[in-house]
Backbone as ProteinMPNN parsed JSONL, in Angstrom:
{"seq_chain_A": "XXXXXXXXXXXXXXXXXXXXXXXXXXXXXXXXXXXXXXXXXXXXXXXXXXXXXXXXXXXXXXXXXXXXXXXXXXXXXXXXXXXXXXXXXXXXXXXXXXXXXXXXXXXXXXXXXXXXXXXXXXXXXXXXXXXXXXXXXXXXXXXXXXXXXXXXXXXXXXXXXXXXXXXXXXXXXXXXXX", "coords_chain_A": {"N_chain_A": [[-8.784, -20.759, 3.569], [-11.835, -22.367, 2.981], [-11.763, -25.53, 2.678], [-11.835, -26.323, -0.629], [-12.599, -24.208, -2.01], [-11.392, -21.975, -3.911], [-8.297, -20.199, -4.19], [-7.684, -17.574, -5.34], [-6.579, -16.203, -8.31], [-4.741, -13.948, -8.757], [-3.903, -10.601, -7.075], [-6.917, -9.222, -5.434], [-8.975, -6.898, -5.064], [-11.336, -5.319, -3.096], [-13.565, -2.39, -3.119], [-14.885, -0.155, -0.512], [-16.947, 2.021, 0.876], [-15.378, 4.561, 2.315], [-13.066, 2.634, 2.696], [-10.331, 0.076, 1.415], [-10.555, -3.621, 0.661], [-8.363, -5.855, 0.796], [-7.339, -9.143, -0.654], [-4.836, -11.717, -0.966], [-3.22, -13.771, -2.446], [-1.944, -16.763, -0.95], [-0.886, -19.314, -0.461], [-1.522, -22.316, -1.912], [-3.759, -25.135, -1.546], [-3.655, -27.778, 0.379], [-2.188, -31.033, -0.761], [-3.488, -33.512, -0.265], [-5.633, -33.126, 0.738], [-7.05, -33.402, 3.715], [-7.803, -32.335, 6.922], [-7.265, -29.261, 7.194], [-6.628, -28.005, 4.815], [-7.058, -26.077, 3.445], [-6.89, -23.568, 0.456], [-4.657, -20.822, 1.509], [-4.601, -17.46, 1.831], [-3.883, -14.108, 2.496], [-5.767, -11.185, 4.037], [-6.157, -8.01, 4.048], [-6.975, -4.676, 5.251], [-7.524, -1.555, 4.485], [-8.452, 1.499, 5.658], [-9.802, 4.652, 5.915], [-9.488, 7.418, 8.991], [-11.898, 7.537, 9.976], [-13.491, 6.125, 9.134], [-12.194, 3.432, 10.896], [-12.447, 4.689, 13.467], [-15.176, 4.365, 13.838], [-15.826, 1.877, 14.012], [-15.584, -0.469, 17.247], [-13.73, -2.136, 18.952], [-11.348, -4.796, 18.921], [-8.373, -5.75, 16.495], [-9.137, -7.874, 15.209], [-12.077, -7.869, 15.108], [-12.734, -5.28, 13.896], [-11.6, -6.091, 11.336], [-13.436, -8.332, 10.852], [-15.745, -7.342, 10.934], [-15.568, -5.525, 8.731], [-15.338, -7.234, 6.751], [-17.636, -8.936, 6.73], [-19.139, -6.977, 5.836], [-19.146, -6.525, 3.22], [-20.029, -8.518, 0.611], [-18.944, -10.468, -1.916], [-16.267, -10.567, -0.602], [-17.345, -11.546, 1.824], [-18.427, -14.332, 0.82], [-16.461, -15.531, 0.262], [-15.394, -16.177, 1.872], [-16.552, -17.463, 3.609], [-16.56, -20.24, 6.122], [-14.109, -20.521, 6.171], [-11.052, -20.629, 7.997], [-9.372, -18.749, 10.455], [-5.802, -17.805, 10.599], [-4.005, -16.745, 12.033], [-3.528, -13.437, 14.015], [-5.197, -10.93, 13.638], [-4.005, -8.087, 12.742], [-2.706, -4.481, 13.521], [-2.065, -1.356, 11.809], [-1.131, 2.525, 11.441], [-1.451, 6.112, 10.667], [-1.264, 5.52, 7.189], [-0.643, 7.089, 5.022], [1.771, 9.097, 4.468], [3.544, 12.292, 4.322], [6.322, 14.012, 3.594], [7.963, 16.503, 4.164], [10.481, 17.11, 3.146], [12.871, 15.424, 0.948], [16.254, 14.879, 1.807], [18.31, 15.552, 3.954], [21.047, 16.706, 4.797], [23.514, 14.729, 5.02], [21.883, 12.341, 4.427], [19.054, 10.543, 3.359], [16.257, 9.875, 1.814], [14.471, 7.424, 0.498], [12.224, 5.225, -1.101], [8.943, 4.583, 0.433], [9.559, 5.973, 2.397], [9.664, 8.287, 1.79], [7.747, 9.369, 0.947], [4.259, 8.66, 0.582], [1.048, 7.614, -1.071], [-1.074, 5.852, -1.197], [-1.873, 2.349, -1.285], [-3.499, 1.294, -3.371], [-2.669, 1.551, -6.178], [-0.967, -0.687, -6.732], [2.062, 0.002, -7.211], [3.929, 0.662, -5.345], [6.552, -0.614, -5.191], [7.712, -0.3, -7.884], [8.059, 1.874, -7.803], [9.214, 2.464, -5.418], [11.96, 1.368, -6.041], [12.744, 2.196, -8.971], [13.068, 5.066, -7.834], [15.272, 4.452, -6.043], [17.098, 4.243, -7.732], [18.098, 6.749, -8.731], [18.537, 8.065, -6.262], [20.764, 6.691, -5.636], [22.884, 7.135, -8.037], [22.575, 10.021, -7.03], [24.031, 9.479, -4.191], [26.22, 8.538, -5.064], [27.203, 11.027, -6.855], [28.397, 12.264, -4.857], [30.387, 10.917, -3.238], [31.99, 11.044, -5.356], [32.836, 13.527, -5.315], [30.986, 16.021, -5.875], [28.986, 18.671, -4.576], [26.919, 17.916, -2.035], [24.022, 19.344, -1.537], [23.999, 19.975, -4.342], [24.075, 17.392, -5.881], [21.994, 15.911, -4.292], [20.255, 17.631, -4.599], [19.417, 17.27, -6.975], [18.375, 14.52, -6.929], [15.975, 15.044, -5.321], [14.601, 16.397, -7.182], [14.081, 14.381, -9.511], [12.945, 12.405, -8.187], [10.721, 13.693, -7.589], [9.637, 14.544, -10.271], [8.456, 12.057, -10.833], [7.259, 10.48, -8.698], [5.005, 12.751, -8.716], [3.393, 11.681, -10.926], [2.692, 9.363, -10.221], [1.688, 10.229, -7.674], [-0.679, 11.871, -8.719], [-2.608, 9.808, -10.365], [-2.853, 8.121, -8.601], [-3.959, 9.529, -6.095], [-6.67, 10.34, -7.904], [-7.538, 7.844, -8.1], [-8.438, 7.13, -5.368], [-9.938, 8.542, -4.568], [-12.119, 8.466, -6.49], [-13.24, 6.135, -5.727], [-14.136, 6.655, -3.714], [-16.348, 7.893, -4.017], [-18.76, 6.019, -5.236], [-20.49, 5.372, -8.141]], "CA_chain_A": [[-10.092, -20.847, 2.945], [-12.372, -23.663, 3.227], [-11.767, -26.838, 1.647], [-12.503, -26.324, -2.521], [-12.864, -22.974, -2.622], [-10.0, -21.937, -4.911], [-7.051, -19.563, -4.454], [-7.255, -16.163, -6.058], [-4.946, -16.06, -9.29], [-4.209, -12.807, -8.151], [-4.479, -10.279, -5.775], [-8.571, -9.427, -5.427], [-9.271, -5.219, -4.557], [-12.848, -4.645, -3.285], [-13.675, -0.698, -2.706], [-16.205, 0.122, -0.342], [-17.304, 3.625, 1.291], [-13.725, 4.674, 3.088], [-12.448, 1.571, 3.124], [-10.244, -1.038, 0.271], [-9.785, -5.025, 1.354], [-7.285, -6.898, -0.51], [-6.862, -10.547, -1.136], [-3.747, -12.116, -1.506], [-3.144, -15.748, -2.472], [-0.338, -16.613, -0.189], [-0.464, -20.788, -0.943], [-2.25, -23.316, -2.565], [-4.589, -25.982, -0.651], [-2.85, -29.309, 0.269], [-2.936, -32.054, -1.802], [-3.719, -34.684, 0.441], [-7.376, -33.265, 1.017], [-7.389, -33.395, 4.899], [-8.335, -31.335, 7.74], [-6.589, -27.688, 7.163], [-6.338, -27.913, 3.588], [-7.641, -24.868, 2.424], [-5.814, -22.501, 0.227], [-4.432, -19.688, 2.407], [-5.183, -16.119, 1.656], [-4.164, -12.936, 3.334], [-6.854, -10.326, 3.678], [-5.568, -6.516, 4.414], [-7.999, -3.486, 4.864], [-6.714, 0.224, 4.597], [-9.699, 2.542, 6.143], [-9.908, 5.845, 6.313], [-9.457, 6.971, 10.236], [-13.256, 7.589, 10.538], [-14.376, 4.201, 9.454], [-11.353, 2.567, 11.859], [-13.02, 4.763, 14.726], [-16.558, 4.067, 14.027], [-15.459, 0.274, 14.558], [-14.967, -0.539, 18.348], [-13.276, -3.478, 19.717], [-9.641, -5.073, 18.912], [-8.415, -5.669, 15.242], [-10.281, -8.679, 14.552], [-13.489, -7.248, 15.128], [-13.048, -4.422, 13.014], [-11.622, -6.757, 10.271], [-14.604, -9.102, 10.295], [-17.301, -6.526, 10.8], [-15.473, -4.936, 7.153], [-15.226, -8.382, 5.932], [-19.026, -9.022, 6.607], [-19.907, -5.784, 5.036], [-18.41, -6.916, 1.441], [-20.683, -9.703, 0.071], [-18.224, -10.862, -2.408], [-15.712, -10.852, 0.031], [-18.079, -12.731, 2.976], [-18.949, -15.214, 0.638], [-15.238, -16.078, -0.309], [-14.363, -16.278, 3.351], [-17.72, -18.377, 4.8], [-16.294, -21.439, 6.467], [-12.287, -20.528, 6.369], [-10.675, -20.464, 9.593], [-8.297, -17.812, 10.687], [-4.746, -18.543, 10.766], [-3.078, -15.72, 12.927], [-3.976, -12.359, 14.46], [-5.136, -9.397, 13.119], [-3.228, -6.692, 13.888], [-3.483, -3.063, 12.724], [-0.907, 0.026, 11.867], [-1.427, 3.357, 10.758], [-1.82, 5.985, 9.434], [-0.604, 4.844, 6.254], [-0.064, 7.876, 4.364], [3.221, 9.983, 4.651], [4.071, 13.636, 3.559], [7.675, 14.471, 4.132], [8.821, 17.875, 3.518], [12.061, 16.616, 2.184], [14.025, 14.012, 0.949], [17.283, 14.734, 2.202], [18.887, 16.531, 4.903], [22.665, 16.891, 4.964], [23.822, 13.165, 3.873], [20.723, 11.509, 4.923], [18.176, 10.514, 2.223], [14.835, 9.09, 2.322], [13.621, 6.513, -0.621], [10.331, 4.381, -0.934], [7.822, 5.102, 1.555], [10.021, 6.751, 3.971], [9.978, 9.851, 1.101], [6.236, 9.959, 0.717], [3.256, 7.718, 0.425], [-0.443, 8.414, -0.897], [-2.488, 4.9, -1.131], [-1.735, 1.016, -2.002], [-4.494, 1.012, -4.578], [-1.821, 1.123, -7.551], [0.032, -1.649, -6.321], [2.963, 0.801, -7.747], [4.814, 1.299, -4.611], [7.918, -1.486, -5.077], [8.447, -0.35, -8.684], [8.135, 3.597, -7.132], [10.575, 2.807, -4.64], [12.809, 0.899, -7.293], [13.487, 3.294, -9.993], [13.661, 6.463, -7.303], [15.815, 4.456, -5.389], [18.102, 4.499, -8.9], [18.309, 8.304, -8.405], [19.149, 8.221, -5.213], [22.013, 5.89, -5.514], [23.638, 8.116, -8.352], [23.205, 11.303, -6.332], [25.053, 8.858, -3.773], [27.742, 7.935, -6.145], [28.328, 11.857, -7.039], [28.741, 13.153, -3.461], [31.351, 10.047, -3.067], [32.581, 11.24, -5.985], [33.333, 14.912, -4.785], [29.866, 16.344, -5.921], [28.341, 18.882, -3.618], [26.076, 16.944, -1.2], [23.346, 20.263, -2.134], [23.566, 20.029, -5.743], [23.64, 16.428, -5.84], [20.849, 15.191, -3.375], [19.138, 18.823, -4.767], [18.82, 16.497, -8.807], [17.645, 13.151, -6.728], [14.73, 15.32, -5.027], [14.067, 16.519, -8.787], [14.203, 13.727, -10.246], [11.853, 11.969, -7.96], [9.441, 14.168, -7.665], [8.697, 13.94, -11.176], [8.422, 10.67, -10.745], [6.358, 10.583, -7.63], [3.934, 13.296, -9.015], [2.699, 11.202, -11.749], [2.388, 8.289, -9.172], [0.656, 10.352, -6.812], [-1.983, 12.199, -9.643], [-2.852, 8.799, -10.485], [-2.978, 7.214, -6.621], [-5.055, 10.307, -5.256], [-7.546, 9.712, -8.529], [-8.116, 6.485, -8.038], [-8.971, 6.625, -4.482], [-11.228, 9.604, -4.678], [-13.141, 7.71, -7.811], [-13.311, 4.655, -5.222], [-15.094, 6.778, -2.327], [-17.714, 8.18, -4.651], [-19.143, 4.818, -6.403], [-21.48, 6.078, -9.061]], "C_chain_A": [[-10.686, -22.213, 3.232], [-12.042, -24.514, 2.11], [-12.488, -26.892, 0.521], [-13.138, -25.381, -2.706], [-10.953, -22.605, -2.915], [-9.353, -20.673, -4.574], [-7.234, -18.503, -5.257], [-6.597, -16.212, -7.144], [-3.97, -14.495, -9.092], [-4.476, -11.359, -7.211], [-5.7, -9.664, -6.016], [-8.52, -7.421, -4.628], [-10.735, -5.538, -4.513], [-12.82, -3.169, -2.336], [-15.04, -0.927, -2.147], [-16.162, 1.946, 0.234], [-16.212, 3.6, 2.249], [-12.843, 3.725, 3.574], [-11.789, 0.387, 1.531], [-9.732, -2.198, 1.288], [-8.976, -5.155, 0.183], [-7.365, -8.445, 0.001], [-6.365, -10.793, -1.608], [-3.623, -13.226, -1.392], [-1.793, -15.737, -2.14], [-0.082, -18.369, -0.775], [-1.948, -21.398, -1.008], [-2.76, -24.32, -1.381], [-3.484, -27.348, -0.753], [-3.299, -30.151, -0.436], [-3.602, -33.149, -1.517], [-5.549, -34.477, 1.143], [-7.777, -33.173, 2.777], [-8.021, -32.283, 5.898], [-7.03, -30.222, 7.695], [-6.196, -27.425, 6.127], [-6.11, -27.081, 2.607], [-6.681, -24.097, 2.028], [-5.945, -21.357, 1.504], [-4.587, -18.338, 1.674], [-4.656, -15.246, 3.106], [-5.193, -11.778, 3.076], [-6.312, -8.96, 4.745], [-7.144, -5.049, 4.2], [-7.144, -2.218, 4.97], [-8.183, 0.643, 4.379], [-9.082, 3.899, 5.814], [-10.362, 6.425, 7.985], [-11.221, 7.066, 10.433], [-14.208, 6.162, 10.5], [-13.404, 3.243, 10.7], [-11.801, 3.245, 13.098], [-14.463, 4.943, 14.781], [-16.732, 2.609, 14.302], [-14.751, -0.014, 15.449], [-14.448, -1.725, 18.315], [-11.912, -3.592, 19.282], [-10.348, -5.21, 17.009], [-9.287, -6.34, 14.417], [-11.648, -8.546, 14.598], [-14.05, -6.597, 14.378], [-13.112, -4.945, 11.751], [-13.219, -7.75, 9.985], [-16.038, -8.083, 10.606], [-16.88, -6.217, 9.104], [-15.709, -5.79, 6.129], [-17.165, -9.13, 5.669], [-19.996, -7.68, 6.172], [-19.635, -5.634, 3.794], [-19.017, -8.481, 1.307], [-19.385, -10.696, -0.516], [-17.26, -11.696, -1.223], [-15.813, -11.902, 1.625], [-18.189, -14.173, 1.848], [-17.442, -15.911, 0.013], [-14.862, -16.501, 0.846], [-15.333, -17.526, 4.066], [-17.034, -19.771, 4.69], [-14.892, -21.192, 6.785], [-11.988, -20.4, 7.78], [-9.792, -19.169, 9.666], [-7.271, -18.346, 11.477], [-3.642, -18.014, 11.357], [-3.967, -14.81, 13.322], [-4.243, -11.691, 13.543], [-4.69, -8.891, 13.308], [-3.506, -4.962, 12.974], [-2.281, -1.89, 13.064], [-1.917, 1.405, 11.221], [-1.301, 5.337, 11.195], [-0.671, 5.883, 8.496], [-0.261, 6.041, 5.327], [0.851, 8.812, 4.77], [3.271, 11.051, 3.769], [5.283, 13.639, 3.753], [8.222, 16.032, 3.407], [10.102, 18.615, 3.015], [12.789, 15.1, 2.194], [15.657, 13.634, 0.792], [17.349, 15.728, 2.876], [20.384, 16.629, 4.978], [23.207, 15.697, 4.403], [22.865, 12.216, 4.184], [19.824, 11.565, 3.97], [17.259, 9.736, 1.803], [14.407, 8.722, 0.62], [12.523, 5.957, 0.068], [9.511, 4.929, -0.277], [8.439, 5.542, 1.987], [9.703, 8.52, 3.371], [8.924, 10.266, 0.528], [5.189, 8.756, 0.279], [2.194, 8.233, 0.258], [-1.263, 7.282, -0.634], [-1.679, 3.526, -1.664], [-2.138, 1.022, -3.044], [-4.204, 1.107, -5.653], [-1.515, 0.03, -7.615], [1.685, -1.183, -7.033], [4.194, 0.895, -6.802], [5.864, 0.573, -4.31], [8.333, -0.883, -6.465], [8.285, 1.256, -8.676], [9.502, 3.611, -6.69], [11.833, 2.329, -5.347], [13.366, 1.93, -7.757], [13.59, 5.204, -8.902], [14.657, 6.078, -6.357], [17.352, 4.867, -6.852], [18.784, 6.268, -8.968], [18.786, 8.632, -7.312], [20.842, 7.667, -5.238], [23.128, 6.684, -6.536], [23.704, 9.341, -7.87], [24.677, 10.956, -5.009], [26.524, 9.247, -4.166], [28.296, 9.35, -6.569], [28.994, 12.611, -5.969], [29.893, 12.126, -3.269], [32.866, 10.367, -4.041], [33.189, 12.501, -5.79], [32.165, 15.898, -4.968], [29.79, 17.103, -4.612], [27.278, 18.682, -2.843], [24.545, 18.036, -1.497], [23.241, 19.508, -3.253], [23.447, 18.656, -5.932], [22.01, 15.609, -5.382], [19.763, 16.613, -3.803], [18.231, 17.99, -6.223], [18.285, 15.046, -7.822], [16.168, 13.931, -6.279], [13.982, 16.114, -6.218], [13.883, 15.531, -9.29], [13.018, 12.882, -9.918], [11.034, 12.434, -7.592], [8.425, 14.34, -8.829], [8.115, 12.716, -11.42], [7.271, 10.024, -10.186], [5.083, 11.486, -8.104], [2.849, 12.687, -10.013], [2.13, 9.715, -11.204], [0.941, 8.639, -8.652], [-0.663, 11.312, -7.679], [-2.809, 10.767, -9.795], [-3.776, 7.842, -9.3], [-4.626, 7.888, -6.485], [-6.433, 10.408, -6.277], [-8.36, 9.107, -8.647], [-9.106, 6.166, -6.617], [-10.423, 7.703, -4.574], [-12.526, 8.953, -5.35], [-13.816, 6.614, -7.015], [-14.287, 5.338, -3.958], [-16.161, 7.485, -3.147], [-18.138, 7.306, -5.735], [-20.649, 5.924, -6.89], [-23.008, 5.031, -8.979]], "O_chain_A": [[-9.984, -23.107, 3.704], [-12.051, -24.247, 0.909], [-13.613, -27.391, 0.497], [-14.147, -25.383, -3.411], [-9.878, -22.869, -2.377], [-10.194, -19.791, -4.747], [-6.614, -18.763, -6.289], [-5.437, -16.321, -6.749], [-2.785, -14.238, -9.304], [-5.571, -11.333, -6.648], [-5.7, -9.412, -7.221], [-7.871, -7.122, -3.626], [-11.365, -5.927, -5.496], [-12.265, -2.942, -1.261], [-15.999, -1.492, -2.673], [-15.358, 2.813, -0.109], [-16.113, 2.625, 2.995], [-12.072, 3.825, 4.528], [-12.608, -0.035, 0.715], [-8.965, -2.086, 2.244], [-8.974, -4.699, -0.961], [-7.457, -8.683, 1.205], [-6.539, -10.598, -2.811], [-3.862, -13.818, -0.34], [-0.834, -15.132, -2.62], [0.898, -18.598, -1.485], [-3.016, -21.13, -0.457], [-2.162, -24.284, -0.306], [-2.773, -27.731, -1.682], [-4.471, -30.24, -0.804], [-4.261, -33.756, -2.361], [-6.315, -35.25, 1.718], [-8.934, -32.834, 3.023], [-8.745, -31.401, 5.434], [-5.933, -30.491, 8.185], [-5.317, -26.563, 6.111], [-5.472, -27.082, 1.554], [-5.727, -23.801, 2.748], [-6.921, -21.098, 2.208], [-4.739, -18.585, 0.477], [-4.875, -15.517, 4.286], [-5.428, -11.46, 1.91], [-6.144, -9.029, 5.963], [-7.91, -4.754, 3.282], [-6.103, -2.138, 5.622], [-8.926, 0.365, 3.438], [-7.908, 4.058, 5.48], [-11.45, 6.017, 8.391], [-11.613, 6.362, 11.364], [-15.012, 5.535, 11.189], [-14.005, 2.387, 11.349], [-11.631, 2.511, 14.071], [-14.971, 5.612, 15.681], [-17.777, 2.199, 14.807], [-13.533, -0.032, 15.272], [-14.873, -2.44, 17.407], [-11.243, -2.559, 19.239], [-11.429, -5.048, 16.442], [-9.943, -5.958, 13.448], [-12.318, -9.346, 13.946], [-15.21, -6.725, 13.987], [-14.039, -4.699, 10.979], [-13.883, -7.711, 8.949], [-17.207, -8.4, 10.387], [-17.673, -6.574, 8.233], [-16.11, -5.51, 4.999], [-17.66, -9.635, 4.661], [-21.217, -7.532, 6.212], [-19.892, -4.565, 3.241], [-18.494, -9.454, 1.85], [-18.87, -11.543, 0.214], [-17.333, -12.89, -0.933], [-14.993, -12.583, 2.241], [-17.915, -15.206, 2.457], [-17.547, -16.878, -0.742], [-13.907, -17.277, 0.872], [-14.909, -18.341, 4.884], [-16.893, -20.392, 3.637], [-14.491, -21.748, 7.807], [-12.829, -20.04, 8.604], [-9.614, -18.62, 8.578], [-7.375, -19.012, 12.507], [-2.524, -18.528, 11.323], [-5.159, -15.057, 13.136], [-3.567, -11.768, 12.517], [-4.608, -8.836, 14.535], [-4.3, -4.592, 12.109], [-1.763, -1.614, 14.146], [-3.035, 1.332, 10.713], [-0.968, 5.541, 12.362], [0.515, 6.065, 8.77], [0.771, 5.749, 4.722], [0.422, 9.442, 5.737], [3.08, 10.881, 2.565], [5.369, 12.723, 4.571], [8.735, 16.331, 2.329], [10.534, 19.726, 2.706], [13.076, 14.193, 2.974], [16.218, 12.746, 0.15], [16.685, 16.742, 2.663], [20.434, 16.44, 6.193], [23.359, 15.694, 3.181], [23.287, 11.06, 4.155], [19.636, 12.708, 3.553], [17.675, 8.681, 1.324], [14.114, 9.547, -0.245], [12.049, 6.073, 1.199], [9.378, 6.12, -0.556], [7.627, 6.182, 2.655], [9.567, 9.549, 4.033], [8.877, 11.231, -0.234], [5.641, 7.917, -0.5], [1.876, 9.177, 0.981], [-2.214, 7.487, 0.121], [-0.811, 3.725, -2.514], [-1.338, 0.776, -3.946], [-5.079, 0.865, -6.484], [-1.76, -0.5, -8.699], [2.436, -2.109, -7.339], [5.313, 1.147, -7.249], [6.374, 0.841, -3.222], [9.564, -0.839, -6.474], [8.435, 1.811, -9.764], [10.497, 4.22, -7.083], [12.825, 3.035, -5.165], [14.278, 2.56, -7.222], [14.106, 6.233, -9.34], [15.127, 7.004, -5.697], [18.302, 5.637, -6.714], [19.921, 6.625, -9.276], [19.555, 9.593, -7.311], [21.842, 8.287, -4.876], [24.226, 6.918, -6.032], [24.734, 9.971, -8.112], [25.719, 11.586, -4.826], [27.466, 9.923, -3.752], [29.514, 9.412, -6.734], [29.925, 13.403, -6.112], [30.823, 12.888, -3.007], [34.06, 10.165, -3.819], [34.344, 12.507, -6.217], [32.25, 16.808, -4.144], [30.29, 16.609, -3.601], [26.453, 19.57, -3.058], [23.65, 17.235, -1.766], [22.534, 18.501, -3.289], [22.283, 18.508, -6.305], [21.225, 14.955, -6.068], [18.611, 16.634, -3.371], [17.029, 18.02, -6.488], [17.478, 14.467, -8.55], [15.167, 13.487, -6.841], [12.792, 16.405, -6.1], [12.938, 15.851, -10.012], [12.187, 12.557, -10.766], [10.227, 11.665, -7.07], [7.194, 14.34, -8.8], [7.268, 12.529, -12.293], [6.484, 9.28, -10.772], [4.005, 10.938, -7.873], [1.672, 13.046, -9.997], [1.237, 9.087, -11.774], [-0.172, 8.134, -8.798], [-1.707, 11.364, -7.03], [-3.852, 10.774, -9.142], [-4.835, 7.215, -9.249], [-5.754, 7.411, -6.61], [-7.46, 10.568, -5.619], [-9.508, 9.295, -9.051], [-10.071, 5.405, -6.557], [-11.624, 7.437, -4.626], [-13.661, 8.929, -4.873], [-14.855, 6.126, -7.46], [-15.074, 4.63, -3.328], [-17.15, 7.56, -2.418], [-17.996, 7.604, -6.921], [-21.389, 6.734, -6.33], [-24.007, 5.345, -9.627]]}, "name": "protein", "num_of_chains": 1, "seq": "XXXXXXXXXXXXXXXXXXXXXXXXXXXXXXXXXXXXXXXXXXXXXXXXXXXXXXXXXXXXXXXXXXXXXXXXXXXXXXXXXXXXXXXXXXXXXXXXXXXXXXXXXXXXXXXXXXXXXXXXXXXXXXXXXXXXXXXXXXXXXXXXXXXXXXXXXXXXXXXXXXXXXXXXXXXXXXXXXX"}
């Protein structure tokens, strides 16, 4: 950021039409006041693919066209430098049509994803990894690898459904501003 513009206290969501940025306060401005001072900030977009292919060029292009189409967000950024690449993955949402196959068994994101826009998805993958690890522990134990890994994909799907009601909610609510 530019020199005495302040640091985020925490991370910053702006929603626009198929598109959320984020702002994350990564570190504080130096103390010594000099040239490169500015607090640091990461800035993340998650599109929807039609806005990421209505925006040509490489990543940073797309990022600062999105970033100059969010006031707020232009006027937090005017003057900062950029302090790496852009780069760009996707897509970001995952179905999986199971979360286990024979002794193989998919937690966190690998076992389904709908949206960031909770910030839910470390204490998602957390407590369903807890389910996983005792279906683990009864197939080790002599448990049938079925009936076992059959109560972890119960267990987190209730889990996950009240996640993803919530998730798919929120974003919907976020592409039709009132």
């Amino acid at each position: 950021l530019a020199p005495g513009v302040a640091l985020p206290e925490r991370v910053e969501v702006h929603v626009g039409v198929g598109h959320e940025m984020y702002v994350t306060p990564v570190a504080a401005a130096a103390p010594d006041g000099g040239a490169g001072s500015g607090a640091i900030v990461g800035v993340a977009a998650l599109c929807e693919k039609r806005v990421m292919e209505a925006g040509g060029g490489k990543p940073q292009e797309r990022l600062a066209a999105l970033i100059a189409g969010c006031a707020p967000l232009r006027e937090r950024l005017a003057g900062s430098v950029v302090d790496g690449p852009a780069l760009a993955c996707g897509p970001l949402r995952v179905h999986s049509t199971g979360v286990w196959r024979g002794r193989a068994v998919l937690v966190g994101d690998a076992a389904g994803y709908v949206d960031a826009i909770t910030g839910e998805g470390m204490s998602l993958a957390l407590s369903t990894a807890l389910f996983a690890a005792d279906a683990i522990r009864a197939v080790v134990d002599g448990k049938d690898v079925d009936v076992a890994f059959s109560a972890y994909a119960r267990q987190r799907a209730a889990v996950f459904r009240d996640h993803a009601i919530l998730t798919i909610g929120l974003v919907e609510l976020a592409r039709r501003p009132f």
